Coordinates of C-alpha atoms in Angstrom, one line a residue:
Chain A
M1 CA 58.1 108.8 96.5
N2 CA 59.8 110.1 99.7
A3 CA 61.8 110.3 101.3
R4 CA 62.8 107.2 102.0
D5 CA 62.7 106.3 98.8
L6 CA 65.4 107.7 98.3
D7 CA 67.4 105.0 99.9
S8 CA 66.9 102.4 96.7
L9 CA 67.3 104.9 94.5
T10 CA 70.2 104.5 92.4
I11 CA 71.7 106.5 89.0
A12 CA 70.3 104.2 86.8
G13 CA 67.2 103.3 88.4
L14 CA 65.9 107.0 88.6
A15 CA 66.8 107.9 84.9
A16 CA 64.8 105.5 84.1
E17 CA 61.8 106.9 85.6
I18 CA 62.6 111.2 84.9
S19 CA 63.6 109.8 81.4
N20 CA 60.0 108.1 81.5
R21 CA 58.4 110.8 82.8
E22 CA 56.7 108.6 86.2
I23 CA 59.2 111.2 88.4
S24 CA 59.1 114.7 88.4
P25 CA 63.3 116.2 88.5
V26 CA 61.7 118.9 90.5
E27 CA 59.8 116.6 92.3
V28 CA 63.1 114.6 93.4
T29 CA 65.5 117.2 93.5
G30 CA 62.6 118.8 96.2
L31 CA 63.3 115.6 98.8
F32 CA 66.9 115.5 98.3
L33 CA 67.0 119.5 98.7
E34 CA 65.0 117.9 102.3
R35 CA 66.5 115.9 103.7
I36 CA 70.2 118.0 103.3
E37 CA 68.2 120.6 105.0
Q38 CA 67.1 117.1 108.0
V39 CA 71.1 115.4 108.2
N40 CA 72.8 117.7 107.3
P41 CA 73.5 119.1 110.6
T42 CA 74.4 116.4 112.4
L43 CA 76.5 115.3 108.8
N44 CA 78.9 118.3 108.3
A45 CA 78.3 116.1 104.1
Y46 CA 77.8 120.0 102.7
V47 CA 79.6 123.0 103.5
T48 CA 77.7 125.1 100.8
V49 CA 73.7 124.2 99.7
T50 CA 73.1 125.9 97.0
A51 CA 69.6 125.2 97.3
D52 CA 68.2 127.6 94.7
N53 CA 70.5 127.1 91.4
A54 CA 69.3 122.9 92.9
R55 CA 65.7 124.1 92.5
A56 CA 65.9 125.9 89.3
D57 CA 68.0 123.7 87.2
A58 CA 65.2 121.3 88.1
R59 CA 62.7 123.2 86.5
K60 CA 64.8 123.5 83.3
A61 CA 65.0 119.2 82.8
E62 CA 62.4 119.0 83.6
E63 CA 60.9 121.6 80.9
E64 CA 63.7 120.4 78.4
I65 CA 62.5 116.2 78.9
A66 CA 58.7 117.3 78.9
H67 CA 59.2 119.5 75.4
G68 CA 61.4 115.7 74.2
R69 CA 64.3 117.6 74.7
Y70 CA 66.3 114.4 76.6
R71 CA 69.4 115.1 77.7
G72 CA 70.6 111.4 78.4
P73 CA 70.8 109.2 82.1
L74 CA 71.4 112.0 84.0
H75 CA 69.5 114.5 82.8
G76 CA 67.7 115.3 86.2
I77 CA 69.7 113.5 88.2
P78 CA 71.5 115.1 91.9
F79 CA 75.3 115.7 92.3
S80 CA 78.1 117.3 95.0
I81 CA 80.9 118.6 93.9
K82 CA 83.8 118.2 96.9
D83 CA 84.8 121.8 97.8
N84 CA 88.1 122.2 96.2
I85 CA 86.2 121.8 92.4
A86 CA 85.7 125.4 90.7
T87 CA 82.3 125.9 90.8
K88 CA 80.9 129.6 88.5
G89 CA 79.0 132.1 91.5
V90 CA 79.9 129.3 94.1
R91 CA 81.9 129.5 96.6
T92 CA 84.6 127.0 96.0
T93 CA 86.9 127.0 99.7
A94 CA 89.3 123.9 99.5
G95 CA 88.4 122.9 103.0
S96 CA 90.9 126.0 103.2
K97 CA 90.8 130.2 106.1
I98 CA 92.4 131.3 102.5
L99 CA 89.7 130.5 100.1
A100 CA 86.8 130.6 101.9
N101 CA 85.4 134.0 100.1
W102 CA 86.4 132.9 96.2
I103 CA 83.5 132.5 94.1
P104 CA 85.0 131.6 90.8
D105 CA 83.7 133.7 88.0
F106 CA 84.1 130.2 85.9
D107 CA 83.3 126.4 85.7
A108 CA 86.5 122.9 86.3
T109 CA 85.9 121.0 83.5
V110 CA 84.1 118.7 84.9
V111 CA 80.8 120.9 86.0
T112 CA 80.3 122.0 83.3
K113 CA 80.3 118.9 81.8
L114 CA 78.0 118.2 84.0
K115 CA 75.6 120.7 83.4
E116 CA 76.0 120.2 79.7
A117 CA 74.3 116.6 80.9
G118 CA 71.7 118.0 82.7
A119 CA 71.8 116.8 86.5
V120 CA 71.2 119.4 89.7
I121 CA 74.0 120.1 92.1
L122 CA 72.6 120.6 95.0
G123 CA 75.7 122.3 96.5
K124 CA 80.0 121.6 97.6
T125 CA 80.7 118.8 100.1
N126 CA 83.4 119.1 102.4
L127 CA 86.9 118.1 102.8
H128 CA 90.4 117.6 104.7
E129 CA 92.1 121.2 104.6
W130 CA 93.2 121.9 101.7
A131 CA 92.6 117.9 100.8
L132 CA 95.7 117.0 102.2
G133 CA 95.2 114.0 104.5
G134 CA 92.5 111.9 105.4
T135 CA 90.0 112.7 108.1
T136 CA 87.9 115.4 106.9
I137 CA 88.7 116.5 110.0
N138 CA 88.5 120.2 108.8
P139 CA 89.1 123.6 111.6
F140 CA 87.5 125.2 109.8
Y141 CA 84.7 123.7 108.1
G142 CA 83.5 121.7 111.2
T143 CA 84.6 118.0 111.0
T144 CA 82.7 115.1 108.3
H145 CA 80.7 112.4 110.7
N146 CA 80.7 108.6 108.8
P147 CA 76.6 108.6 108.9
W148 CA 77.2 104.5 109.8
D149 CA 78.7 105.9 113.1
L150 CA 78.1 109.6 113.9
T151 CA 81.8 109.2 116.3
R152 CA 83.5 108.3 113.4
I153 CA 85.9 109.3 110.5
A154 CA 84.4 109.5 107.1
G155 CA 87.3 109.1 105.2
G156 CA 89.0 111.5 103.7
S157 CA 89.8 113.4 101.2
S158 CA 86.7 114.2 100.2
G159 CA 84.3 112.8 102.9
G160 CA 81.7 115.1 102.5
S161 CA 81.1 113.6 99.5
A162 CA 81.6 110.0 100.1
A163 CA 79.0 111.0 103.2
A164 CA 76.7 112.7 101.3
V165 CA 76.4 109.6 98.5
A166 CA 76.0 106.8 102.0
A167 CA 73.5 109.0 103.9
S168 CA 71.5 109.9 100.1
L169 CA 72.9 113.2 100.3
C170 CA 73.1 113.2 96.3
L171 CA 73.7 110.1 94.1
G172 CA 76.7 111.0 92.8
S173 CA 79.8 113.3 94.0
V174 CA 82.8 114.1 92.6
G175 CA 85.7 114.6 93.9
T176 CA 90.2 114.4 93.5
D177 CA 92.5 111.7 94.6
S178 CA 96.3 112.6 94.3
A179 CA 96.8 109.6 97.0
Q180 CA 93.3 107.8 98.2
S181 CA 90.9 111.2 98.6
V182 CA 88.4 109.2 97.0
R183 CA 89.0 105.4 97.5
N184 CA 88.9 106.2 101.3
P185 CA 86.6 108.0 102.0
A186 CA 84.3 105.0 99.4
S187 CA 85.5 102.8 101.6
M188 CA 85.1 104.3 104.2
C189 CA 81.4 105.5 104.3
G190 CA 80.5 101.8 102.0
V191 CA 79.8 103.2 98.8
V192 CA 81.5 103.0 95.2
G193 CA 85.0 104.7 94.6
L194 CA 86.7 105.6 91.1
K195 CA 89.6 107.6 90.6
A196 CA 90.0 106.7 86.6
T197 CA 92.8 106.4 85.0
Y198 CA 95.9 109.7 85.4
G199 CA 94.7 112.0 82.6
R200 CA 90.9 110.2 82.1
I201 CA 89.2 112.3 82.7
S202 CA 90.7 116.8 83.3
Q203 CA 91.2 118.0 86.3
H204 CA 91.0 122.2 85.1
G205 CA 89.7 123.7 87.7
T206 CA 90.9 121.5 90.4
V207 CA 92.5 124.3 93.4
A208 CA 95.9 123.9 92.2
G209 CA 98.1 122.9 95.4
T210 CA 95.3 120.5 96.7
G211 CA 96.5 117.7 95.0
A212 CA 100.5 117.2 93.9
Y213 CA 100.4 117.7 89.6
S214 CA 101.1 114.4 88.8
C215 CA 99.6 112.1 91.1
N216 CA 95.7 114.4 91.7
H217 CA 93.1 112.7 89.5
T218 CA 89.4 113.4 90.0
G219 CA 87.9 110.9 90.8
L220 CA 84.2 109.2 91.0
L221 CA 82.0 108.9 93.8
T222 CA 78.2 106.7 93.6
R223 CA 76.1 103.6 95.1
N224 CA 76.8 101.0 92.4
V225 CA 79.3 100.3 90.1
E226 CA 77.3 100.3 86.9
D227 CA 76.6 104.4 88.2
T228 CA 80.5 104.4 88.3
A229 CA 80.2 103.5 84.8
L230 CA 77.1 106.2 83.3
V231 CA 79.3 108.9 84.8
L232 CA 82.4 108.1 83.3
E233 CA 80.7 108.8 80.8
A234 CA 80.0 111.4 80.9
L235 CA 82.8 112.8 82.1
A236 CA 85.7 111.1 80.1
G237 CA 87.6 112.8 77.3
R238 CA 90.1 115.1 76.1
D239 CA 90.6 118.4 77.9
P240 CA 92.3 121.4 75.5
N241 CA 92.1 123.4 79.9
D242 CA 94.1 120.9 81.4
P243 CA 97.4 119.4 78.6
L244 CA 97.7 116.8 81.1
S245 CA 94.7 115.0 80.3
A246 CA 94.6 112.0 77.8
D247 CA 93.2 112.4 73.8
R248 CA 91.8 108.0 74.4
P249 CA 88.1 108.1 72.7
V250 CA 85.9 107.2 75.1
A251 CA 84.6 104.3 76.5
K252 CA 81.3 103.1 76.7
Y253 CA 81.3 102.0 79.8
T254 CA 78.7 100.4 80.2
E255 CA 78.7 98.0 78.2
S256 CA 81.1 96.4 80.4
I257 CA 78.5 96.0 82.7
G258 CA 77.6 92.1 83.2
K259 CA 81.0 90.8 80.8
S260 CA 82.2 87.4 81.6
V261 CA 84.9 87.7 84.3
K262 CA 85.2 83.8 84.2
G263 CA 89.5 82.5 84.0
L264 CA 90.6 86.7 83.8
R265 CA 93.8 86.7 85.8
V266 CA 93.4 88.1 89.8
G267 CA 96.7 89.5 91.5
I268 CA 96.8 89.9 95.3
L269 CA 99.4 93.2 95.7
R270 CA 101.8 92.0 98.7
G271 CA 103.5 94.9 100.4
Y272 CA 105.0 97.5 103.0
F273 CA 101.7 97.7 103.2
E274 CA 100.5 95.1 104.1
E275 CA 101.8 96.3 108.6
V276 CA 99.3 99.1 108.6
M277 CA 97.2 96.6 107.6
T278 CA 94.4 94.4 110.4
R279 CA 93.7 91.2 110.5
E280 CA 89.7 91.8 110.2
V281 CA 89.7 93.6 107.0
R282 CA 93.0 90.8 105.9
D283 CA 89.9 88.4 106.7
I284 CA 87.1 90.5 105.2
F285 CA 89.4 90.9 102.0
Y286 CA 90.0 86.6 101.1
A287 CA 85.8 86.4 102.0
A288 CA 86.2 89.1 98.5
M289 CA 88.8 86.9 97.2
E290 CA 87.4 83.5 97.3
T291 CA 83.8 85.0 96.0
L292 CA 86.2 86.6 93.0
K293 CA 87.3 81.9 92.8
Q294 CA 83.4 81.2 92.7
L295 CA 83.0 83.9 89.8
G296 CA 85.4 81.7 87.8
M297 CA 88.0 84.2 88.1
E298 CA 92.7 82.2 88.5
I299 CA 93.7 84.1 91.9
E300 CA 97.9 84.4 92.2
E301 CA 99.2 86.6 94.8
V302 CA 102.0 89.1 93.7
T303 CA 104.1 91.4 93.8
T304 CA 107.0 94.1 92.4
P305 CA 110.8 94.8 93.2
H306 CA 110.9 98.1 93.9
M307 CA 107.6 97.9 95.4
D308 CA 108.4 99.4 99.6
L309 CA 109.7 102.5 97.4
I310 CA 106.8 104.0 96.3
P311 CA 105.7 105.6 99.9
A312 CA 108.7 107.6 99.8
V313 CA 108.8 108.2 96.0
K314 CA 104.5 109.1 96.6
V315 CA 105.9 111.7 99.8
C316 CA 108.9 113.2 97.8
T317 CA 106.1 113.8 94.9
S318 CA 103.1 115.3 96.7
R319 CA 105.0 118.0 99.1
V320 CA 107.1 119.1 96.0
E321 CA 104.4 119.4 93.5
N322 CA 102.0 120.4 96.0
A323 CA 104.8 123.6 98.0
S324 CA 105.2 125.1 94.2
A325 CA 101.7 125.6 94.8
H326 CA 101.6 127.2 98.1
D327 CA 104.4 129.8 97.8
R328 CA 103.0 131.9 97.7
N329 CA 100.3 132.8 100.8
L330 CA 102.9 130.9 103.0
R331 CA 104.7 133.9 102.6
A332 CA 101.7 136.6 102.6
R333 CA 98.8 134.9 105.1
S334 CA 100.6 131.9 106.8
R335 CA 98.8 132.1 109.7
D336 CA 96.0 131.7 107.4
Y337 CA 96.7 127.3 107.7
S338 CA 96.2 125.2 110.6
P339 CA 99.6 125.0 112.5
P340 CA 99.7 121.1 110.6
T341 CA 99.4 122.2 107.6
R342 CA 102.0 124.5 107.5
N343 CA 104.9 122.6 108.7
A344 CA 104.2 119.9 105.8
Y345 CA 104.0 122.6 103.2
L346 CA 107.3 123.8 105.0
A347 CA 108.5 120.9 105.7
A348 CA 107.8 120.3 101.9
L349 CA 110.2 124.1 100.7
L350 CA 113.6 122.4 102.3
V351 CA 113.4 119.3 100.2
P352 CA 115.8 119.4 97.7
A353 CA 115.5 119.2 94.0
S354 CA 118.1 116.4 93.5
A355 CA 115.7 113.7 95.6
Y356 CA 112.5 115.6 93.8
I357 CA 114.8 113.7 89.9
M358 CA 115.5 110.9 92.1
A359 CA 112.4 109.7 92.3
Q360 CA 111.1 110.6 88.3
R361 CA 113.0 107.7 87.6
V362 CA 112.6 105.6 90.5
R363 CA 108.7 106.6 89.4
R364 CA 109.3 105.9 85.9
I365 CA 111.0 101.6 87.4
I366 CA 107.7 100.9 89.0
C367 CA 105.0 102.1 86.9
D368 CA 107.6 100.2 84.5
E369 CA 107.6 96.9 86.4
F370 CA 104.1 97.0 87.3
H371 CA 103.5 97.3 83.3
E372 CA 105.2 94.3 83.5
L373 CA 103.3 92.9 86.4
L374 CA 99.9 93.8 84.5
R375 CA 101.1 91.3 81.6
K376 CA 100.8 88.2 84.0
V377 CA 97.9 89.6 85.3
Q378 CA 94.7 91.7 84.5
I379 CA 94.1 92.7 87.5
L380 CA 95.2 93.9 91.1
A381 CA 93.9 93.3 94.2
L382 CA 94.1 94.9 97.5
P383 CA 92.8 96.3 100.6
T384 CA 91.2 99.9 99.6
V385 CA 92.4 100.6 104.2
G386 CA 94.3 98.6 105.8
F387 CA 91.6 99.1 109.3
A388 CA 88.2 99.4 109.9
V389 CA 86.9 102.9 110.3
P390 CA 88.7 104.6 113.5
A391 CA 86.4 107.1 115.8
I392 CA 87.4 110.8 115.6
V393 CA 89.1 111.2 118.7
E394 CA 91.7 108.5 117.9
C395 CA 92.9 110.6 115.0
E396 CA 92.8 113.4 116.6
Q397 CA 94.8 112.3 118.6
G398 CA 97.6 110.9 116.5
W399 CA 96.9 107.7 117.1
L400 CA 96.2 103.9 115.8
D401 CA 95.4 100.1 117.4
I402 CA 96.9 97.9 114.4
D403 CA 95.9 94.3 116.8
G404 CA 96.5 95.5 119.9
K405 CA 100.4 97.7 117.9
K406 CA 99.5 101.4 118.6
I407 CA 100.6 102.8 115.5
R408 CA 101.1 106.8 114.5
R409 CA 98.2 107.5 112.1
Q410 CA 100.3 109.6 110.4
D411 CA 104.6 109.4 110.3
E412 CA 107.2 110.5 107.6
R413 CA 105.8 108.3 104.4
G414 CA 101.9 110.4 105.1
G415 CA 99.1 109.0 106.0
T416 CA 99.0 105.4 107.4
D417 CA 95.7 105.1 106.7
S418 CA 97.2 105.8 101.9
L419 CA 99.4 103.4 102.3
T420 CA 97.5 101.1 100.2
A421 CA 96.3 103.7 97.5
I422 CA 99.2 105.2 96.5
P423 CA 101.0 102.9 93.9
F424 CA 97.7 103.6 91.9
N425 CA 99.1 107.8 92.3
V426 CA 103.0 107.0 91.5
T427 CA 102.2 104.4 88.4
G428 CA 98.6 106.3 87.6
F429 CA 96.8 103.1 87.1
P430 CA 92.9 103.1 87.4
A431 CA 91.8 101.1 90.6
M432 CA 87.6 101.5 92.2
S433 CA 86.7 100.3 95.8
V434 CA 84.1 99.0 96.7
P435 CA 81.9 97.9 99.8
C436 CA 83.3 94.2 100.3
G437 CA 81.7 93.9 104.2
F438 CA 81.8 94.8 107.6
A439 CA 83.6 95.9 110.5
K440 CA 82.9 94.6 114.0
T441 CA 82.5 98.6 114.6
A442 CA 79.3 98.0 112.0
T443 CA 81.3 100.0 109.8
P444 CA 81.7 99.0 106.1
I445 CA 86.1 97.8 104.1
G446 CA 85.7 97.8 101.4
M447 CA 88.7 95.8 98.9
Q448 CA 90.4 98.0 95.5
I449 CA 90.2 96.7 92.1
A450 CA 92.8 98.6 89.3
S451 CA 94.2 97.4 86.5
G452 CA 96.3 99.1 83.9
P453 CA 96.3 102.2 82.4
F454 CA 93.3 102.3 80.4
Q455 CA 91.3 99.3 81.2
E456 CA 88.6 101.0 82.9
E457 CA 86.5 98.5 80.8
L458 CA 88.3 95.6 83.2
I459 CA 87.6 97.5 86.0
F460 CA 83.5 97.2 85.6
S461 CA 83.1 93.9 84.4
V462 CA 84.4 92.8 87.2
A463 CA 83.5 94.9 90.1
H464 CA 80.4 94.2 89.2
A465 CA 80.3 91.6 89.3
Y466 CA 81.8 90.9 92.8
E467 CA 78.7 93.6 93.3
Q468 CA 75.6 91.7 91.8
A469 CA 77.5 88.5 94.0
T470 CA 76.9 90.2 96.8
D471 CA 74.9 92.7 98.5
W472 CA 77.0 95.3 100.7
H473 CA 77.0 98.0 98.4
K474 CA 72.8 97.5 99.1
R475 CA 73.4 98.5 102.6
R476 CA 72.1 101.5 104.0
P477 CA 73.2 103.4 106.6
P478 CA 71.5 104.1 109.8
I479 CA 69.8 107.4 109.5
D480 CA 66.8 108.8 111.1
V481 CA 65.2 110.9 109.0
S482 CA 61.7 110.4 110.7
Chain B
M1 CA 117.3 120.4 109.4
K2 CA 117.3 123.8 112.2
D3 CA 118.9 126.4 110.3
S4 CA 117.3 125.6 107.1
V5 CA 114.3 126.1 108.7
Q6 CA 116.0 129.8 110.6
R7 CA 116.5 131.3 107.1
L8 CA 112.9 129.4 105.4
N9 CA 111.7 131.6 108.3
A10 CA 113.0 134.9 108.0
E11 CA 112.9 134.9 103.7
Y12 CA 109.1 134.1 104.2
G13 CA 108.3 136.0 106.5
L14 CA 107.2 133.8 108.9
N15 CA 107.4 135.3 112.5
L16 CA 107.5 131.1 113.8
S17 CA 109.1 130.2 117.4
D18 CA 111.8 128.3 118.1
E19 CA 109.4 124.7 118.7
E20 CA 107.4 125.3 115.7
I21 CA 111.0 125.2 113.9
E22 CA 112.6 122.6 116.2
V23 CA 109.2 120.9 114.2
I24 CA 110.2 121.8 111.4
A25 CA 112.7 120.5 111.6
K26 CA 112.5 117.1 112.7
Q27 CA 109.5 116.3 109.9
A28 CA 111.8 117.4 107.3
E29 CA 114.7 115.6 108.5
A30 CA 112.2 111.7 108.6
G31 CA 111.4 113.3 104.6
Q32 CA 115.3 113.5 104.0
R33 CA 115.4 109.4 105.5
L34 CA 113.4 108.4 103.9
F35 CA 114.2 110.4 100.7
Q36 CA 117.3 108.5 101.0
T37 CA 116.7 105.1 100.2
L38 CA 115.3 106.2 96.6
F39 CA 119.4 107.0 96.3
E40 CA 120.9 104.0 97.2
V41 CA 118.7 102.6 93.7
D42 CA 121.1 101.8 90.1
V43 CA 119.2 104.8 88.2
E44 CA 121.8 104.3 85.4
G45 CA 120.1 104.4 81.8
I46 CA 116.6 105.3 83.0
A47 CA 114.8 108.9 83.0
P48 CA 112.9 110.4 84.9
A49 CA 108.6 109.6 84.2
L50 CA 107.4 113.3 83.3
K51 CA 102.9 113.6 82.7
I52 CA 104.2 116.2 80.7
D53 CA 105.7 113.4 78.1
P54 CA 102.7 112.3 75.9
A55 CA 104.2 108.5 75.9
E56 CA 102.5 108.3 79.5
R57 CA 99.1 109.4 78.4
Q58 CA 99.1 107.1 75.4

């Protein structure tokens, strides 16, 4: 095996070879670390590489497997962790200056579970400052570049995780998603990103203030749907350290791979986000819907009565919940935030309590309407982001071109790139982004496949069927590792 | 809104410039306008959706 072979690896494929002792975890880890050394200076996907720990974990995995103690499909598999998820003994910055030197004395539950499954953690990935944005243009740790085009953003806030998976700097990554932050970068980097049902994966150990309490989710980024199912099986479940985690039994998600999708009803979700959707993205998305139709699914267009209020509910909820976590730092270290981030949190302190409660009342109406909708259809689909991956310079200037119309990248509703994703943060329903085509700029486009609470198995079945009918997920960015 | 930001500036010891106060006030005002739409919804008999409600996790 050499560095070029890393591009074709998947978790499921490598797991089979590791369990048969055809490939050594030490060899694989060495190749990934070599690749990180070559490529990361250009991409800036990792902010911390834990090479010594990774080599030690790989040696341990190899020894255990040699002695017949194979732990399962994540044993010896190289992972990365977004840098707002606590890792014992390893710096966890949350993309902030304030936590630049914070070394947690505990692991987040997802990290504990990954370690128990025998995964090899290669390092911590870059993110938007405090996970508050969709570009991963970070004033303290630098910009993460899109592996498909270095002049463009990787998306965010889990931009480092998505770029690392796409560029073969790991095979899976754990991120967080409170508005778009797993699905958006997954879409922009051409990988699979899952935000499972609220509470499905523990959030214990996610840095407070890197996502609203009631909207945030731990999420997964991998190269294909089957790999995501494997990782979710290992990481999902009730956690006594997270009172908001769900106590439902964890399904055998991999069993939903390959299940028939004939006759399933898919609703194309229509709404306010279409005003920031280009013709190009719409065409690519509707071509994907044709594929679903050819696979035997029934397609119709759907919406809900209070759809337009989703941005107001989301922004109000996020601002208040996030600001509460930043109060102490705003008093003591306000100059250690970048001005836009500090200003957003200060403005959030002025939201009246009555607005927050009203947002939660309207949120219940919206959730009820989505439940009602999912009695008519079983799956919801819409583009992950309404436009092709923007250039870094466009984002820095704060403007986007939507079919010749100049629009602000950020307005009172938040980032324009998050508008398609937030319905599932407000409702907590599961949603996955899968690659569904390429823009004229040769950068990936993704679509979301969503369903009702704890219906991840349905999502896996549909997403996998789509993946089998296309080859978008097999394409790799043109990274030079010669 | 500018007054509210100024009070926050004093209470939190932020040392914000006039320009920064202006920017934050504008951002807060834009938020208020957006949130105003929520008050136009008939929420009679609707309880807030709080995630600590175990029913939300079933």
